[in-house]
mmCIF file with all atom_site columns, C-alpha atoms in Angstrom:
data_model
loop_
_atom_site.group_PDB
_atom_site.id
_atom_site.type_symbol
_atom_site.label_atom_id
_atom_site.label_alt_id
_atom_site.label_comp_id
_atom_site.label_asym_id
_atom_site.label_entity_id
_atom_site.label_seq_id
_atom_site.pdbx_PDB_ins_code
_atom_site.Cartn_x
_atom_site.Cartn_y
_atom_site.Cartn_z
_atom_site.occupancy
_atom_site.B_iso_or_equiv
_atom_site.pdbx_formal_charge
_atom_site.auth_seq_id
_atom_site.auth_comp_id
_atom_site.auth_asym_id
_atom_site.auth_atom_id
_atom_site.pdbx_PDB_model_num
ATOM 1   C CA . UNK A 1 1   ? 103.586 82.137  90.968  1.00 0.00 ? 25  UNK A CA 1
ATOM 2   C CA . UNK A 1 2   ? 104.719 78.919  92.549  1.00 0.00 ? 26  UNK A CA 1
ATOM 3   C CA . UNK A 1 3   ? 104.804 79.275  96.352  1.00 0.00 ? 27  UNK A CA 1
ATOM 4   C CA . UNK A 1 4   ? 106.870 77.289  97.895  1.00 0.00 ? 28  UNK A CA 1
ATOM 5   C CA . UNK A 1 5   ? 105.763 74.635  101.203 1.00 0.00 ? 29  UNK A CA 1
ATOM 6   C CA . UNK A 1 6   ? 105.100 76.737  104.266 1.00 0.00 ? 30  UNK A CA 1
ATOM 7   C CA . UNK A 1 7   ? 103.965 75.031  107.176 1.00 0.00 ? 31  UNK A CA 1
ATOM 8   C CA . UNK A 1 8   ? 102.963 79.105  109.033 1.00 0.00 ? 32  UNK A CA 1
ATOM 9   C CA . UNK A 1 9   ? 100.641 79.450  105.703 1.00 0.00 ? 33  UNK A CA 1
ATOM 10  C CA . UNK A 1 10  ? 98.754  76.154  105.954 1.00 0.00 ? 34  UNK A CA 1
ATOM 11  C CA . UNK A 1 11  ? 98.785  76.924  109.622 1.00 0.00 ? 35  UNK A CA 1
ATOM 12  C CA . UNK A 1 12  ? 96.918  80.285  109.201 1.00 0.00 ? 36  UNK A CA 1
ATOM 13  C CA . UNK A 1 13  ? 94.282  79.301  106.202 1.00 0.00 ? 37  UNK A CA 1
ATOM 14  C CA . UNK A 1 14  ? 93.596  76.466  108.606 1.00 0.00 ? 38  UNK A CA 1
ATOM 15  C CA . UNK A 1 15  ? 92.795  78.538  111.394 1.00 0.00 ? 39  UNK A CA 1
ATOM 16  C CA . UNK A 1 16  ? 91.438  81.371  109.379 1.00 0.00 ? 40  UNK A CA 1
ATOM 17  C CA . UNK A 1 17  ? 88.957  79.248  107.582 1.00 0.00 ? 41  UNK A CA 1
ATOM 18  C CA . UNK A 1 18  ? 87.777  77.884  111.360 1.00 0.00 ? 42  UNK A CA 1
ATOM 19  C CA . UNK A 1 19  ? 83.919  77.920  112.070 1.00 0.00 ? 43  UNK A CA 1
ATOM 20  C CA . UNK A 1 20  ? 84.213  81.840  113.448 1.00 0.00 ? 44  UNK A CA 1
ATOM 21  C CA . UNK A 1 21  ? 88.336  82.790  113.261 1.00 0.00 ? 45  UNK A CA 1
ATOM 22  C CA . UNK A 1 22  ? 87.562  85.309  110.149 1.00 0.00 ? 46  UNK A CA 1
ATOM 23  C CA . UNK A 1 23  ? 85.228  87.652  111.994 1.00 0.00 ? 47  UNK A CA 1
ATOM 24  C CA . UNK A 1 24  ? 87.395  87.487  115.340 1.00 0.00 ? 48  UNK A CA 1
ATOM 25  C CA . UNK A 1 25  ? 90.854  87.941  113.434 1.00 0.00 ? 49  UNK A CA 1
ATOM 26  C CA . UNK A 1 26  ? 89.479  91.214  111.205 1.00 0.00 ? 50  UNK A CA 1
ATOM 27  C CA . UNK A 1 27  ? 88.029  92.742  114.369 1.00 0.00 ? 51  UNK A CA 1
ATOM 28  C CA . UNK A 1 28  ? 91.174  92.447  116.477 1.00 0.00 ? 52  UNK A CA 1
ATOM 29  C CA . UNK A 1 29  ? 92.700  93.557  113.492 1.00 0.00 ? 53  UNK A CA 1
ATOM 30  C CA . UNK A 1 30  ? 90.451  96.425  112.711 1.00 0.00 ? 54  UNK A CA 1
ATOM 31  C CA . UNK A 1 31  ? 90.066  97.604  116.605 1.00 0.00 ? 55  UNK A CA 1
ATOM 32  C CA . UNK A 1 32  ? 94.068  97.766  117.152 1.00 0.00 ? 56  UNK A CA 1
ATOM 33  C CA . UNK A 1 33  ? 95.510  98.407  113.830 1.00 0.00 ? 57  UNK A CA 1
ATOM 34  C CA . UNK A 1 34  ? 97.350  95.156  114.132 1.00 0.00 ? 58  UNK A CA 1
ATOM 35  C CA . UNK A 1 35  ? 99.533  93.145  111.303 1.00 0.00 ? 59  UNK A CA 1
ATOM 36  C CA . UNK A 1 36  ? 97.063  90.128  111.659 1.00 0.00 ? 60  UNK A CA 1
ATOM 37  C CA . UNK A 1 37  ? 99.802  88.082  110.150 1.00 0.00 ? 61  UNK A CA 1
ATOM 38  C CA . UNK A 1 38  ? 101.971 89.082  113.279 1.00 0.00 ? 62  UNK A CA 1
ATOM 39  C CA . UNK A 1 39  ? 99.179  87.769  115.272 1.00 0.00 ? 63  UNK A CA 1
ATOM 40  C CA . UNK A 1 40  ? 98.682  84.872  113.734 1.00 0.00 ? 64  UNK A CA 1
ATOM 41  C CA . UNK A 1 41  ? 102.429 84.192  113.858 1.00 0.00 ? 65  UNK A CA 1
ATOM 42  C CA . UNK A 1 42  ? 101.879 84.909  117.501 1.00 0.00 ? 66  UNK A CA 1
ATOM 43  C CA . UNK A 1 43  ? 99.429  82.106  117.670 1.00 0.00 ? 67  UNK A CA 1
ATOM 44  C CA . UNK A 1 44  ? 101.659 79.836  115.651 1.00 0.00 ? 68  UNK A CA 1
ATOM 45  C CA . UNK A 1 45  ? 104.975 80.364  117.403 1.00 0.00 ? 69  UNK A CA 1
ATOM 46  C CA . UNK A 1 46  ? 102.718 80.261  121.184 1.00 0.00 ? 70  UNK A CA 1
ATOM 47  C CA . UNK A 1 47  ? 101.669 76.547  119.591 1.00 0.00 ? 71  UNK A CA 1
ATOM 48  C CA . UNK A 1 48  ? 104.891 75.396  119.005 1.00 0.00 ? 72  UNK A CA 1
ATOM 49  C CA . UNK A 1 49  ? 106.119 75.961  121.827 1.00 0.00 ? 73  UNK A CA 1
ATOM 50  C CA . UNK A 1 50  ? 107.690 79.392  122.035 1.00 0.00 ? 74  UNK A CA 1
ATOM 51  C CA . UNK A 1 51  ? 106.713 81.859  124.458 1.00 0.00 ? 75  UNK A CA 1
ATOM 52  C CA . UNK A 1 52  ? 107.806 85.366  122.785 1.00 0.00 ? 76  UNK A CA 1
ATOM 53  C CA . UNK A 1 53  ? 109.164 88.079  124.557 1.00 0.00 ? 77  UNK A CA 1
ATOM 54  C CA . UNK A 1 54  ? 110.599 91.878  123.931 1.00 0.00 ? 78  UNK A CA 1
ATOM 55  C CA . UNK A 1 55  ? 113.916 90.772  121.494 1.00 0.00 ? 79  UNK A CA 1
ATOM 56  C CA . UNK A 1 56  ? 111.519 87.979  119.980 1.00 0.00 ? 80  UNK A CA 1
ATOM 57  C CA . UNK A 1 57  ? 108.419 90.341  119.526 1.00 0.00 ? 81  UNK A CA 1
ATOM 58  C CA . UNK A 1 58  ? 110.770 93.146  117.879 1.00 0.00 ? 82  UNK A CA 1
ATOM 59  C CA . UNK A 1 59  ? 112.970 90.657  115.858 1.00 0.00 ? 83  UNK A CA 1
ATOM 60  C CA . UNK A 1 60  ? 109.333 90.120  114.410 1.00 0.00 ? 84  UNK A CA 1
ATOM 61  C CA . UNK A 1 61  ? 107.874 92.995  113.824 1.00 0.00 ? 85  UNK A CA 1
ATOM 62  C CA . UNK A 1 62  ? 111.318 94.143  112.229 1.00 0.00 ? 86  UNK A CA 1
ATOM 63  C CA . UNK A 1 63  ? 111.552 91.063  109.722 1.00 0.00 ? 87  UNK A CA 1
ATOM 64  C CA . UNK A 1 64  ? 107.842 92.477  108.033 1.00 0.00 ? 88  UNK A CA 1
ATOM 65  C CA . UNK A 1 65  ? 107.280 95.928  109.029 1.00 0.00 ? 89  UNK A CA 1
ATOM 66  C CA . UNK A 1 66  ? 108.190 97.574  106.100 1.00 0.00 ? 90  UNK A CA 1
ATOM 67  C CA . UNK A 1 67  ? 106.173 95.346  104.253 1.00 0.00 ? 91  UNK A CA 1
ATOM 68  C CA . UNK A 1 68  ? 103.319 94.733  106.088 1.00 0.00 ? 92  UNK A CA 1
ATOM 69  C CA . UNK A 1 69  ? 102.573 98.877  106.239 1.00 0.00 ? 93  UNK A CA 1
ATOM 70  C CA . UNK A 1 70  ? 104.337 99.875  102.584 1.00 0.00 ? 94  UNK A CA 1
ATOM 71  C CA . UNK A 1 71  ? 102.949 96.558  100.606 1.00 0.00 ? 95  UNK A CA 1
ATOM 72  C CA . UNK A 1 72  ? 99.877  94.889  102.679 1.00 0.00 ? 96  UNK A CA 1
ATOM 73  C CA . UNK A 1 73  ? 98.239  98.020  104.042 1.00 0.00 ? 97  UNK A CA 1
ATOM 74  C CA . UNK A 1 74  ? 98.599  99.829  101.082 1.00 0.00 ? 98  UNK A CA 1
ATOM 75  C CA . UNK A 1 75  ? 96.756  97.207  98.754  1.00 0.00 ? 99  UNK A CA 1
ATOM 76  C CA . UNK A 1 76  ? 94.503  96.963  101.272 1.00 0.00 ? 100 UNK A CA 1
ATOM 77  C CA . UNK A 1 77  ? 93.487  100.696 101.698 1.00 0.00 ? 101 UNK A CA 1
ATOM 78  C CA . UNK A 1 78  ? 93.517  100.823 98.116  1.00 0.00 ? 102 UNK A CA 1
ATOM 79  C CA . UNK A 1 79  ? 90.525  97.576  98.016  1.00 0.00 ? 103 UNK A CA 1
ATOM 80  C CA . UNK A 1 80  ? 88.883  98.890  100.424 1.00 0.00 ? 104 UNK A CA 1
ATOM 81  C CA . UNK A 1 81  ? 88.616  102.709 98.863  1.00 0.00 ? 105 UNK A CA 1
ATOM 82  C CA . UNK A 1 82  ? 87.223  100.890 95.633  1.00 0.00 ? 106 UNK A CA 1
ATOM 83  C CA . UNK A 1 83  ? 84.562  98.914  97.687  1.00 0.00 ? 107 UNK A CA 1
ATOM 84  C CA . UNK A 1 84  ? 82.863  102.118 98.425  1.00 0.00 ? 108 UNK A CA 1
ATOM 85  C CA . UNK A 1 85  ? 84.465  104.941 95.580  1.00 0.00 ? 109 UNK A CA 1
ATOM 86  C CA . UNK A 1 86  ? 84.441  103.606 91.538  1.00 0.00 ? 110 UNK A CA 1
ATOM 87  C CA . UNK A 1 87  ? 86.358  106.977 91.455  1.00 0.00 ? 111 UNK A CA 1
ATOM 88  C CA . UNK A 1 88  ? 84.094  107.900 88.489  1.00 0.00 ? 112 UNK A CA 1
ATOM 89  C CA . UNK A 1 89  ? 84.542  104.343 87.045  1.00 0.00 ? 113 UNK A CA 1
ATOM 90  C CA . UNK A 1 90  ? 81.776  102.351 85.852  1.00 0.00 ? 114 UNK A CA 1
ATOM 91  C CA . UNK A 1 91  ? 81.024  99.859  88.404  1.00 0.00 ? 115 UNK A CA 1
ATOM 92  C CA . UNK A 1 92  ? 82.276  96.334  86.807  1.00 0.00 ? 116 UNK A CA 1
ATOM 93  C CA . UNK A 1 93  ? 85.333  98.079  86.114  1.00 0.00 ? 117 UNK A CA 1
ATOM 94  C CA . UNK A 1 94  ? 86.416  98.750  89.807  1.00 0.00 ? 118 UNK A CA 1
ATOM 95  C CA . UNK A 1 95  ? 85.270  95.556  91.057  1.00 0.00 ? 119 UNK A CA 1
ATOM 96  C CA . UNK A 1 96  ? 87.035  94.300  88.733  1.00 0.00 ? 120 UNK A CA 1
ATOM 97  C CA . UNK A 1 97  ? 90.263  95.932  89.516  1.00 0.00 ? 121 UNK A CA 1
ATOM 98  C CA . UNK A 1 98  ? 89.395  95.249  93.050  1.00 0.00 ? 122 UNK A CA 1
ATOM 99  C CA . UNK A 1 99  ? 89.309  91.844  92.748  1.00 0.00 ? 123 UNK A CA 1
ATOM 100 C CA . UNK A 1 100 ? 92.615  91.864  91.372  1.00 0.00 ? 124 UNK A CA 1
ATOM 101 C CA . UNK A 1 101 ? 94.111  94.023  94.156  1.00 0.00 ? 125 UNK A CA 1
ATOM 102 C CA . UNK A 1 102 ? 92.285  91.322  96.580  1.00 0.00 ? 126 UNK A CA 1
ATOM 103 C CA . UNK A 1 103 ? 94.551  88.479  94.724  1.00 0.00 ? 127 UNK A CA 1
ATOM 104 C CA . UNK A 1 104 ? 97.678  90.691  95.252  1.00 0.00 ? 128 UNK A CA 1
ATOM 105 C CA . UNK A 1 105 ? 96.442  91.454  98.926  1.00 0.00 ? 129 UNK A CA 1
ATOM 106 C CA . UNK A 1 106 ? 96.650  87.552  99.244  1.00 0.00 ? 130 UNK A CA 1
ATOM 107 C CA . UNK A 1 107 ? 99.614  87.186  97.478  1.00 0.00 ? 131 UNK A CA 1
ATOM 108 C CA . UNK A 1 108 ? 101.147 89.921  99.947  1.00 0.00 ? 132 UNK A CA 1
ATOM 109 C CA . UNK A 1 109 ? 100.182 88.774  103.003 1.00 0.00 ? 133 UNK A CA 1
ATOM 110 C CA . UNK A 1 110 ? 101.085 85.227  101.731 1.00 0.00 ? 134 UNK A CA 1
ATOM 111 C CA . UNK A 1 111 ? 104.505 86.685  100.890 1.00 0.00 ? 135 UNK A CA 1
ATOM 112 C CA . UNK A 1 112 ? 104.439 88.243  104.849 1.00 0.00 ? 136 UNK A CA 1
ATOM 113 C CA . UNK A 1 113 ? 103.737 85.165  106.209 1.00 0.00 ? 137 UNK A CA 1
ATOM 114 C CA . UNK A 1 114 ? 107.016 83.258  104.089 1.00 0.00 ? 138 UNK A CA 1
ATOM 115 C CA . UNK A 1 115 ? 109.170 86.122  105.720 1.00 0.00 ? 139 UNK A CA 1
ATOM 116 C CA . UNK A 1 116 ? 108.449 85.443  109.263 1.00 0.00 ? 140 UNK A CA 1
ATOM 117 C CA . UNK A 1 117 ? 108.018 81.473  109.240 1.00 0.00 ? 141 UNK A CA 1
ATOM 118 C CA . UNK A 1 118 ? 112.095 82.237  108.484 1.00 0.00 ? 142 UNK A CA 1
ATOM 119 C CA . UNK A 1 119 ? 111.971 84.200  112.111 1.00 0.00 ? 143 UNK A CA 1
ATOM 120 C CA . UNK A 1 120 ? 110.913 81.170  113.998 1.00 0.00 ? 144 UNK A CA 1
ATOM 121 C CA . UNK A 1 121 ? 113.988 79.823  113.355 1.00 0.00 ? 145 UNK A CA 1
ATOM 122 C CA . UNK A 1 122 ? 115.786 82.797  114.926 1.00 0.00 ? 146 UNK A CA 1
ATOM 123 C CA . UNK A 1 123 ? 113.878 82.406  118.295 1.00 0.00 ? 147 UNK A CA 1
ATOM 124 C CA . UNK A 1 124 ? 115.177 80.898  121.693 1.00 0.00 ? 148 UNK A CA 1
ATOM 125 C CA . UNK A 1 125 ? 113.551 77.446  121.882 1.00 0.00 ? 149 UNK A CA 1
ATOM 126 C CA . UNK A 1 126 ? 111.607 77.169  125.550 1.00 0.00 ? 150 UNK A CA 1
ATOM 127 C CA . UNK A 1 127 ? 110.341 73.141  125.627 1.00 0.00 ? 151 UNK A CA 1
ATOM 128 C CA . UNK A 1 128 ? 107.769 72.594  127.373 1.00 0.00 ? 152 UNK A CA 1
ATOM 129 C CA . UNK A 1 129 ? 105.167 75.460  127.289 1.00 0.00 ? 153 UNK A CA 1
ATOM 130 C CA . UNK A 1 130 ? 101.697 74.468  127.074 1.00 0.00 ? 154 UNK A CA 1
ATOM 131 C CA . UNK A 1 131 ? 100.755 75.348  123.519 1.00 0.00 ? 155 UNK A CA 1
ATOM 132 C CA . UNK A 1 132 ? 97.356  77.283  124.573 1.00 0.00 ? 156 UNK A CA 1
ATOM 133 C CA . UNK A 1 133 ? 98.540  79.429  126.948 1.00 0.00 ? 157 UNK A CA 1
ATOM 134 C CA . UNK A 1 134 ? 101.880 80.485  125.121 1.00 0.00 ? 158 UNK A CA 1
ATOM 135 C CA . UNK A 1 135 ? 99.652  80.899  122.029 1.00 0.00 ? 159 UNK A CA 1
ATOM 136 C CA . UNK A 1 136 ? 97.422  83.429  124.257 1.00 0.00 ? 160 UNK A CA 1
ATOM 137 C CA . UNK A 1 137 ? 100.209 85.149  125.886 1.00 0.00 ? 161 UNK A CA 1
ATOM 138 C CA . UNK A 1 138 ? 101.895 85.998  122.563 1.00 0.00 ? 162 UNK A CA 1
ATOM 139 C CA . UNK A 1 139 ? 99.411  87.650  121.131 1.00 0.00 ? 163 UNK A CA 1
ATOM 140 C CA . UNK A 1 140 ? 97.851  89.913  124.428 1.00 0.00 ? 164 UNK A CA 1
ATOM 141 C CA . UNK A 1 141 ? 102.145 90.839  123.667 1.00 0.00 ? 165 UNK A CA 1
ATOM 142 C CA . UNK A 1 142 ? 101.791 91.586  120.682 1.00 0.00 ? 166 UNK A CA 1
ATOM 143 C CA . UNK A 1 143 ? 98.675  93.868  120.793 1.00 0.00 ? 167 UNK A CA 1
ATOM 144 C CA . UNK A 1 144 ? 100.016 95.059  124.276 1.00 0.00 ? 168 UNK A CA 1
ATOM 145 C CA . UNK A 1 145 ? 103.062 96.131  122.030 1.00 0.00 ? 169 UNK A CA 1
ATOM 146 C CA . UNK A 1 146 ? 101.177 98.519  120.215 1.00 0.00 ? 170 UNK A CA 1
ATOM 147 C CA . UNK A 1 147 ? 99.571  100.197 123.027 1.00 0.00 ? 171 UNK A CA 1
ATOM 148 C CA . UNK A 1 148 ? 96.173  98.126  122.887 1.00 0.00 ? 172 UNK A CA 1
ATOM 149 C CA . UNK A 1 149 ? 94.226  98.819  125.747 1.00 0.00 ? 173 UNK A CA 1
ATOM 150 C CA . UNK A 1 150 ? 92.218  94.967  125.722 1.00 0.00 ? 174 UNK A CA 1
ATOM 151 C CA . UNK A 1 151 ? 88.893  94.656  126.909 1.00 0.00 ? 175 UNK A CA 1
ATOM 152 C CA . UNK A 1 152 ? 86.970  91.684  127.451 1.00 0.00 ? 176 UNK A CA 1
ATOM 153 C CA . UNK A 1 153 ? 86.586  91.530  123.237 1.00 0.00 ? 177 UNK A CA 1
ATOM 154 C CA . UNK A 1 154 ? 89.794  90.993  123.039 1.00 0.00 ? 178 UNK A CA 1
ATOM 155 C CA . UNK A 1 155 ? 90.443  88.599  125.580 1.00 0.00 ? 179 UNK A CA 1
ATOM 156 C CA . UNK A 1 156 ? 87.955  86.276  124.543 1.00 0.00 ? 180 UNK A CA 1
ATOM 157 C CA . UNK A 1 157 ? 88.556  86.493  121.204 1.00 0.00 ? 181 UNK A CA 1
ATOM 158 C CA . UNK A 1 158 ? 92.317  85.722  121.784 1.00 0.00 ? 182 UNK A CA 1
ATOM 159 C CA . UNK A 1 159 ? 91.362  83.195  123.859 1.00 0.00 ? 183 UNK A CA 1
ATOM 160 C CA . UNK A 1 160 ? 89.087  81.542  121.064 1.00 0.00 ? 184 UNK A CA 1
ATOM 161 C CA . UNK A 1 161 ? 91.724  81.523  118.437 1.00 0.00 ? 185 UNK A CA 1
ATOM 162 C CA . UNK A 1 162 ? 94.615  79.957  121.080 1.00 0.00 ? 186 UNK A CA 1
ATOM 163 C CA . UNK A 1 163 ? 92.110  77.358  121.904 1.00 0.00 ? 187 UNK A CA 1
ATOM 164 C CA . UNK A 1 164 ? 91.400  77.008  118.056 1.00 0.00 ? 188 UNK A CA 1
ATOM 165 C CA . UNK A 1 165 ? 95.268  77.184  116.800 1.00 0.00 ? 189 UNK A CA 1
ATOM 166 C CA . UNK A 1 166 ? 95.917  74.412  119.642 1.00 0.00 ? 190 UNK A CA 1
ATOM 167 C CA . UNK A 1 167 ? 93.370  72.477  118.336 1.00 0.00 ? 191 UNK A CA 1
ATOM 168 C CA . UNK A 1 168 ? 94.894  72.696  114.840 1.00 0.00 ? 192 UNK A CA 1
ATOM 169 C CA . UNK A 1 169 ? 99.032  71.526  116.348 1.00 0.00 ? 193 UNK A CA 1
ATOM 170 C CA . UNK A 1 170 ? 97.296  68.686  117.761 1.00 0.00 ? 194 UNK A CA 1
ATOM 171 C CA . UNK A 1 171 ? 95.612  67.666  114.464 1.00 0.00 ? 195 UNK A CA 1
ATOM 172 C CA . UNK A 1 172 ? 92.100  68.135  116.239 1.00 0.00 ? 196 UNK A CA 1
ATOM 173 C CA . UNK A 1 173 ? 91.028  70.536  114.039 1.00 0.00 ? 197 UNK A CA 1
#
């Protein structure tokens, strides 16, 4: 498939790809059941300037939800069942199938991420913020949203990828 330009998705494998962003993204993910595209998006939208609250959050999570949980989280429980269960297979054959759900995984989340770089364009525009902490406030919202509880973890993590997605807006990363 031809993707088309997305500036969100060069955004996020910028950031992902970062000297420690993977391991910090999958564990906020993992520890709060989060859409880590959301988050990222979070991050994105806090960089450019937009400081997200309860109609922006929700017009969010409504643009992907179906998606993320029917599409994204399925493929992905499905990957991750075959990393540990061949399900009487022989082993080259589910890796090999799982390497192909990993590419539609991608694809997925790639897909996600194309759905809500259209939901920036739906948000109030706030000039101004400081692109760190808007970045950082958007996504303790967005895990706050789900009921997160945040601990120090999560803070510091959040903090690190702010600091890291700023670094990428100001082409210093």
């Amino acid at each position: 498939m031809q993707w088309p330009d997305n500036s969100f998705w060069d955004f996020s494998l910028r950031l992902y790809a970062g000297d420690g962003m993977a391991p910090i993204c999958l564990e906020v993910q993992n520890r709060h059941a989060a859409d880590i595209n959301l988050l990222l998006f979070c991050a994105w939208a806090g960089v450019l300037g937009h400081r997200l609250d309860g109609a922006d959050m929700a017009t969010a999570k409504q643009a992907v939800g179906r998606w993320n949980g029917e599409i994204v989280v399925a493929l992905r429980g499905l990957r991750t069942k075959l990393k540990t269960d061949a399900m009487g297979a022989a082993p080259e054959l589910a890796e090999a199938i799982r390497t192909e759900i990993k590419r539609a995984e991608l694809n997925a989340e790639h897909g996600e991420q194309i759905m809500l770089s259209g939901v920036l364009d739906k948000l109030r525009q706030i000039g101004g913020e400081d692109a760190l902490a808007a970045a950082d406030f958007n996504m303790r919202f967005y895990l706050e949203s789900l009921g997160a509880k945040l601990e120090k973890f999560d803070f510091d993590g959040l903090r690190t990828i702010a600091e890291f997605a700023a670094r990428i807006n100001a082409g210093n990363a």
